[in-house]
Amino acid sequence: MINETEIVLDKTDLHILRLMQDNARISNADLARELGMAPSGILERVKKLEQKNVIQQYTTRINPNALQQKMLAFIFMKASDGPGSDQTTLELAKIPEVQEVHHIAGDDCYLIKVRTYDSSTLMHLMRNHFSKIPHILNTRTTIVLETVKEQQQLVIPEK
Amino acid sequence: MINETEIVLDKTDLHILRLMQDNARISNADLARELGMAPSGILERVKKLEQKNVIQQYTTRINPNALQQKMLAFIFMKASDGPGSDQTTLELAKIPEVQEVHHIAGDDCYLIKVRTYDSSTLMHLMRNHFSKIPHILNTRTTIVLETVKEQQQLVIPEK
DNA sequence: GCTGAAAGCACCACATA
DNA sequence: TATGTGGTGCTTTCAGC
């Protein structure tokens, strides 16, 4: 595994990342034009960024409402195996409706983000999946009423 | 504005969305091959999905560690203007380090997700930005120690 | 690590069913 | 709404610096 602290990104890399973060479908030729370089040089850099796992995925953000996915919830979980163990988190991460799994500081051990069609689907998920994962002692669910902003764009420095 | 409840997606649309959600840089020709259809027909569908705001963005997921962004926090906020008012949420949404802003049920009014370089950048943000937004009564911050899963992929049905 | 050329393809508008 | 065609321009490899 590559030591991520050793990755050095120059001004050109950061510029590529900024453009691709905003539009993953930008053509290699357009990237080259923006940067004033030859397309082949850009292609090489992009491939290296993918290899180094700086670029993790090209993904399409889909409107959850278009798929009638109206329920979004954050669930805090206290677990008996503590944040050191991976078993519980891996079980949770396997569930496709679970978008995020974090170890957190404080009393609760995990925070997960779950998206489903409606409240009954969420209840079903909790009853049939979460409750079967060992070590989960209790859960505290926060229901989202309305989402004002939701994106994963990072703030990428100029240099 | 289009009434989102009226959007009807057929099997082909859902298949396109599934493929593009996993790889936004898939070529139109490859999409057509997967679906066994002519490329021009696919192109038209993709454009309509963009127009109808089913497809919201093509984005590149970048490894936060590669940019030394090691601090992730969830902040619950109680506000005096209540979840009905937009002023506070819009102020929060404008801050680039704030990735998510949700109205939530229960005692606290907002839940926001913030990503910064380190804890001092986060403190700086809270002191210089959050505290200047009116109506925020108090905040409760949850620090993420480790992220096991983080993605926005939706579960897209077959049909 | 970057450039430029060259072959192969993809894109996309348009005509058509 | 889907297909076929064709010109334009993009992608990607490789030699050379």
Coordinates of C-alpha atoms (C1' of nucleotides) in Angstrom, one line a residue:
Chain A
M1 CA 0.0 0.0 0.0
I2 CA 1.2 3.4 -0.9
N3 CA 2.0 5.8 1.9
E4 CA -0.5 8.6 1.2
T5 CA 1.5 11.2 3.1
E6 CA 4.2 10.9 0.5
I7 CA 2.0 11.9 -2.4
V8 CA 3.0 15.3 -3.9
L9 CA 0.7 17.1 -6.1
D10 CA 1.9 20.1 -8.1
K11 CA -0.1 23.1 -9.4
T12 CA -1.0 21.2 -12.6
D13 CA -2.3 18.2 -10.7
L14 CA -4.5 20.4 -8.5
H15 CA -5.9 22.2 -11.5
I16 CA -6.8 18.9 -13.1
L17 CA -8.5 17.7 -9.9
R18 CA -10.4 21.0 -9.6
L19 CA -11.8 20.7 -13.2
M20 CA -12.6 17.0 -12.9
Q21 CA -14.2 17.3 -9.5
D22 CA -16.7 19.8 -11.1
N23 CA -17.2 17.8 -14.3
A24 CA -16.0 14.2 -14.4
R25 CA -17.0 14.0 -18.1
I26 CA -14.8 16.8 -19.3
S27 CA -12.9 15.6 -22.3
N28 CA -9.1 15.1 -22.2
A29 CA -8.8 17.6 -25.0
D30 CA -10.7 20.2 -23.0
L31 CA -8.5 19.6 -20.0
A32 CA -5.5 20.1 -22.2
R33 CA -6.8 23.3 -23.6
E34 CA -7.6 24.7 -20.2
L35 CA -4.1 23.9 -19.0
G36 CA -2.3 24.9 -22.2
M37 CA -0.6 21.5 -22.5
A38 CA -0.7 18.6 -24.9
P39 CA -3.5 16.1 -24.5
S40 CA -1.1 13.2 -24.1
G41 CA 0.7 14.8 -21.2
I42 CA -2.6 15.3 -19.4
L43 CA -3.7 11.8 -20.1
E44 CA -0.6 10.5 -18.4
R45 CA -1.1 12.7 -15.3
V46 CA -4.7 11.6 -15.0
K47 CA -3.7 8.0 -15.2
K48 CA -1.1 8.5 -12.5
L49 CA -3.7 10.2 -10.3
E50 CA -6.0 7.2 -10.7
Q51 CA -3.1 4.8 -9.9
K52 CA -2.1 6.7 -6.8
N53 CA -5.7 6.5 -5.6
V54 CA -5.9 10.3 -5.5
I55 CA -8.8 10.0 -7.9
Q56 CA -11.0 7.3 -6.3
Q57 CA -14.0 7.2 -8.7
Y58 CA -15.8 9.0 -11.4
T59 CA -19.4 9.1 -10.3
T60 CA -22.7 10.5 -11.3
R61 CA -24.8 12.4 -8.7
I62 CA -28.4 11.3 -9.2
N63 CA -31.4 13.1 -7.7
P64 CA -32.7 10.9 -4.9
N65 CA -36.2 12.3 -5.5
A66 CA -36.3 11.0 -9.0
L67 CA -35.9 7.5 -7.6
Q68 CA -38.5 8.2 -4.8
Q69 CA -35.7 7.9 -2.2
K70 CA -37.2 10.3 0.3
M71 CA -35.8 9.0 3.6
L72 CA -32.4 10.1 4.8
A73 CA -31.3 9.3 8.3
F74 CA -28.2 9.5 10.5
I75 CA -27.9 6.8 13.1
F76 CA -25.6 6.8 16.1
M77 CA -24.7 3.4 17.3
K78 CA -23.1 2.2 20.5
A79 CA -21.3 -1.1 20.1
S80 CA -19.7 -3.4 22.6
D81 CA -16.7 -4.2 20.6
G82 CA -15.5 -0.6 20.5
P83 CA -14.1 1.4 17.7
G84 CA -11.0 -0.8 17.5
S85 CA -12.8 -3.8 16.0
D86 CA -13.6 -3.9 12.3
Q87 CA -16.2 -6.6 12.3
T88 CA -19.2 -4.4 13.0
T89 CA -18.2 -1.6 10.6
L90 CA -17.6 -4.0 7.8
E91 CA -21.0 -5.6 8.3
L92 CA -22.6 -2.2 8.1
A93 CA -20.5 -1.0 5.1
K94 CA -21.8 -4.0 3.2
I95 CA -25.4 -2.8 3.2
P96 CA -25.9 -0.7 0.0
E97 CA -28.4 1.7 1.7
V98 CA -25.7 2.6 4.1
Q99 CA -23.8 5.4 2.4
E100 CA -21.4 6.3 5.2
V101 CA -19.9 4.6 8.2
H102 CA -17.7 6.6 10.6
H103 CA -16.0 5.9 13.8
I104 CA -16.6 8.9 16.0
A105 CA -15.3 10.3 19.2
G106 CA -17.4 10.4 22.3
D107 CA -19.9 8.1 23.8
D108 CA -21.4 6.6 20.7
C109 CA -19.0 4.5 18.6
Y110 CA -20.4 4.8 15.1
L111 CA -22.3 7.2 13.0
I112 CA -23.9 5.9 9.8
K113 CA -25.8 7.6 7.0
V114 CA -28.7 5.7 5.5
R115 CA -30.9 6.4 2.5
T116 CA -34.1 4.5 1.8
Y117 CA -37.5 4.9 0.1
D118 CA -39.5 5.7 3.1
S119 CA -39.7 5.2 6.9
S120 CA -41.0 1.7 6.6
T121 CA -38.0 0.6 4.5
L122 CA -35.8 2.2 7.1
M123 CA -37.5 0.3 9.9
H124 CA -37.3 -2.9 7.8
L125 CA -33.5 -2.4 7.4
M126 CA -33.0 -1.7 11.1
R127 CA -35.0 -4.7 12.1
N128 CA -33.7 -7.2 9.6
H129 CA -30.1 -6.1 9.2
F130 CA -28.8 -3.9 12.0
S131 CA -30.3 -5.9 14.7
K132 CA -28.6 -9.0 13.5
I133 CA -25.2 -7.5 13.7
P134 CA -23.6 -8.5 17.0
H135 CA -22.2 -6.0 19.4
I136 CA -24.6 -3.2 18.6
L137 CA -26.0 -2.2 21.9
N138 CA -28.3 0.6 21.0
T139 CA -29.1 3.1 18.2
R140 CA -30.3 6.7 18.1
T141 CA -31.8 7.8 14.8
T142 CA -31.9 11.4 13.5
I143 CA -34.4 11.8 10.6
V144 CA -33.7 14.4 7.9
L145 CA -36.7 16.6 7.1
E146 CA -35.1 18.5 4.2
T147 CA -31.7 18.6 2.6
V148 CA -30.4 22.1 1.7
K149 CA -26.9 21.1 0.4
E150 CA -25.3 17.7 -0.2
Q151 CA -22.1 17.2 -2.1
Q152 CA -18.7 15.7 -1.5
Q153 CA -16.6 18.3 -3.4
L154 CA -13.4 19.1 -1.6
V155 CA -11.8 22.5 -1.3
I156 CA -8.8 22.2 -3.6
P157 CA -6.1 24.8 -3.1
E158 CA -4.5 26.7 -6.0
K159 CA -1.1 25.5 -5.0
Chain B
M1 CA -39.8 23.9 -12.1
I2 CA -40.5 20.3 -13.1
N3 CA -42.7 18.4 -10.8
E4 CA -40.3 15.6 -9.8
T5 CA -43.1 13.2 -8.8
E6 CA -44.1 13.0 -12.4
I7 CA -40.7 11.8 -13.7
V8 CA -41.1 8.3 -15.0
L9 CA -37.9 6.2 -15.6
D10 CA -38.1 3.0 -17.5
K11 CA -35.8 0.0 -17.3
T12 CA -33.3 1.4 -19.8
D13 CA -33.1 4.7 -18.0
L14 CA -32.4 2.9 -14.7
H15 CA -29.7 0.8 -16.4
I16 CA -28.0 3.9 -17.8
L17 CA -28.1 5.5 -14.3
R18 CA -26.6 2.4 -12.7
L19 CA -23.7 2.3 -15.2
M20 CA -23.0 6.0 -15.0
Q21 CA -23.3 6.1 -11.2
D22 CA -20.4 3.6 -11.1
N23 CA -18.4 5.2 -13.8
A24 CA -19.2 8.7 -15.0
R25 CA -16.5 8.6 -17.7
I26 CA -18.0 5.6 -19.5
S27 CA -18.2 6.5 -23.2
N28 CA -21.6 6.8 -24.9
A29 CA -20.5 3.9 -27.2
D30 CA -19.8 1.6 -24.3
L31 CA -23.2 2.5 -22.7
A32 CA -24.9 1.6 -26.1
R33 CA -23.0 -1.7 -26.2
E34 CA -24.0 -2.7 -22.7
L35 CA -27.6 -1.9 -23.4
G36 CA -27.7 -3.4 -26.9
M37 CA -29.0 -0.1 -28.4
A38 CA -27.8 2.5 -30.9
P39 CA -25.5 5.1 -29.5
S40 CA -27.6 8.0 -30.7
G41 CA -30.6 6.7 -28.8
I42 CA -28.6 6.5 -25.6
L43 CA -27.2 10.0 -26.1
E44 CA -30.7 11.4 -26.3
R45 CA -31.8 9.6 -23.1
V46 CA -28.7 10.8 -21.2
K47 CA -29.4 14.4 -22.3
K48 CA -33.0 14.1 -21.1
L49 CA -31.9 12.7 -17.8
E50 CA -29.6 15.8 -17.4
Q51 CA -32.4 18.1 -18.5
K52 CA -34.9 16.6 -16.1
N53 CA -32.4 17.0 -13.3
V54 CA -32.3 13.3 -12.6
I55 CA -28.6 13.5 -13.3
Q56 CA -27.4 16.3 -11.2
Q57 CA -23.6 16.2 -11.7
Y58 CA -20.7 14.2 -13.0
T59 CA -18.2 14.4 -10.3
T60 CA -14.8 12.9 -9.4
R61 CA -14.4 11.5 -5.9
I62 CA -11.0 12.6 -4.7
N63 CA -9.1 11.1 -1.8
P64 CA -9.3 13.6 1.0
N65 CA -6.0 12.3 2.5
A66 CA -4.2 13.2 -0.7
L67 CA -5.0 16.8 0.0
Q68 CA -4.2 16.4 3.7
Q69 CA -7.9 17.0 4.6
K70 CA -8.0 14.9 7.7
M71 CA -10.7 16.6 9.8
L72 CA -14.3 15.5 9.3
A73 CA -17.0 16.7 11.7
F74 CA -20.8 16.6 12.0
I75 CA -22.2 19.6 13.8
F76 CA -25.7 19.9 15.2
M77 CA -27.0 23.4 15.5
K78 CA -29.9 24.9 17.3
A79 CA -31.2 28.0 15.7
S80 CA -33.8 30.6 16.8
D81 CA -35.4 31.1 13.4
G82 CA -36.5 27.5 13.2
P83 CA -36.3 25.1 10.3
G84 CA -38.9 27.1 8.3
S85 CA -36.5 29.9 7.6
D86 CA -34.0 29.7 4.8
Q87 CA -31.6 32.5 5.8
T88 CA -29.4 30.5 8.1
T89 CA -29.2 27.4 5.9
L90 CA -28.2 29.4 2.9
E91 CA -25.5 31.1 4.8
L92 CA -24.1 27.8 5.9
A93 CA -24.5 26.2 2.4
K94 CA -22.3 29.0 1.0
I95 CA -19.3 27.9 2.9
P96 CA -17.2 25.5 0.7
E97 CA -16.0 23.4 3.6
V98 CA -19.6 22.7 4.5
Q99 CA -20.5 19.6 2.4
E100 CA -23.9 19.0 3.7
V101 CA -26.7 21.0 5.4
H102 CA -29.8 19.2 6.6
H103 CA -32.9 20.2 8.5
I104 CA -33.6 17.5 11.0
A105 CA -36.4 16.4 13.2
G106 CA -36.0 16.8 16.9
D107 CA -34.5 19.3 19.3
D108 CA -31.7 20.5 17.1
C109 CA -32.6 22.2 13.9
Y110 CA -29.7 21.6 11.6
L111 CA -27.1 19.0 11.0
I112 CA -24.1 20.0 8.9
K113 CA -21.1 18.0 7.7
V114 CA -17.8 19.9 7.5
R115 CA -14.4 18.9 6.1
T116 CA -11.2 20.8 6.8
Y117 CA -7.4 20.2 7.1
D118 CA -7.2 19.9 10.8
S119 CA -8.9 20.8 14.0
S120 CA -7.5 24.3 14.1
T121 CA -9.0 25.0 10.6
L122 CA -12.3 23.8 11.9
M123 CA -12.1 26.0 15.0
H124 CA -11.2 28.9 12.8
L125 CA -14.2 28.2 10.6
M126 CA -16.5 28.0 13.6
R127 CA -15.2 31.2 15.2
N128 CA -15.1 33.3 12.0
H129 CA -18.0 32.0 10.0
F130 CA -20.6 30.1 12.0
S131 CA -20.6 32.5 15.0
K132 CA -21.3 35.4 12.6
I133 CA -24.5 33.8 11.3
P134 CA -27.4 35.2 13.2
H135 CA -30.0 32.9 14.9
I136 CA -27.5 30.1 15.8
L137 CA -28.0 29.5 19.5
N138 CA -25.6 26.7 20.1
T139 CA -23.6 23.9 18.4
R140 CA -22.7 20.3 19.3
T141 CA -19.8 18.9 17.3
T142 CA -19.1 15.3 16.6
I143 CA -15.5 14.5 15.4
V144 CA -14.9 11.6 13.1
L145 CA -11.9 9.5 14.0
E146 CA -12.0 7.2 11.1
T147 CA -14.2 6.8 8.0
V148 CA -14.9 3.2 6.9
K149 CA -17.3 4.0 4.1
E150 CA -18.2 7.2 2.3
Q151 CA -20.1 7.3 -0.9
Q152 CA -23.3 8.8 -2.4
Q153 CA -24.2 5.9 -4.6
L154 CA -27.9 5.2 -4.5
V155 CA -29.5 1.8 -4.7
I156 CA -31.0 1.8 -8.1
P157 CA -33.8 -0.7 -8.7
E158 CA -33.8 -3.0 -11.8
K159 CA -37.2 -1.9 -12.7
Chain C
dG1 C1' 7.8 14.3 -17.8
dC2 C1' 6.2 16.6 -22.0
dT3 C1' 5.4 17.0 -27.1
dG4 C1' 3.6 15.9 -31.7
dA5 C1' 2.0 12.8 -35.2
dA6 C1' -1.0 9.3 -36.7
dA7 C1' -4.5 5.6 -36.5
dG8 C1' -8.6 4.4 -34.7
dC9 C1' -12.8 5.7 -32.8
dA10 C1' -16.3 8.3 -30.7
dC11 C1' -19.4 12.0 -30.9
dC12 C1' -23.4 14.1 -32.6
dA13 C1' -26.4 16.3 -36.1
dC14 C1' -29.4 15.0 -39.5
dA15 C1' -32.1 12.3 -42.3
dT16 C1' -35.3 8.4 -42.0
dA17 C1' -38.5 4.9 -40.6
Chain D
dT1 C1' -38.6 7.1 -30.1
dA2 C1' -34.9 4.4 -32.2
dT3 C1' -31.7 3.8 -36.2
dG4 C1' -27.9 4.6 -39.9
dT5 C1' -24.6 7.5 -41.8
dG6 C1' -20.8 10.8 -42.3
dG7 C1' -17.8 14.6 -41.1
dT8 C1' -15.4 16.5 -37.4
dG9 C1' -12.7 16.1 -33.7
dC10 C1' -11.2 13.3 -29.7
dT11 C1' -8.5 9.5 -27.6
dT12 C1' -4.5 7.1 -27.0
dT13 C1' -0.1 5.0 -28.3
dC14 C1' 4.6 5.7 -29.4
dA15 C1' 8.9 7.8 -30.8
dG16 C1' 11.8 11.5 -29.6
dC17 C1' 13.6 15.0 -26.6

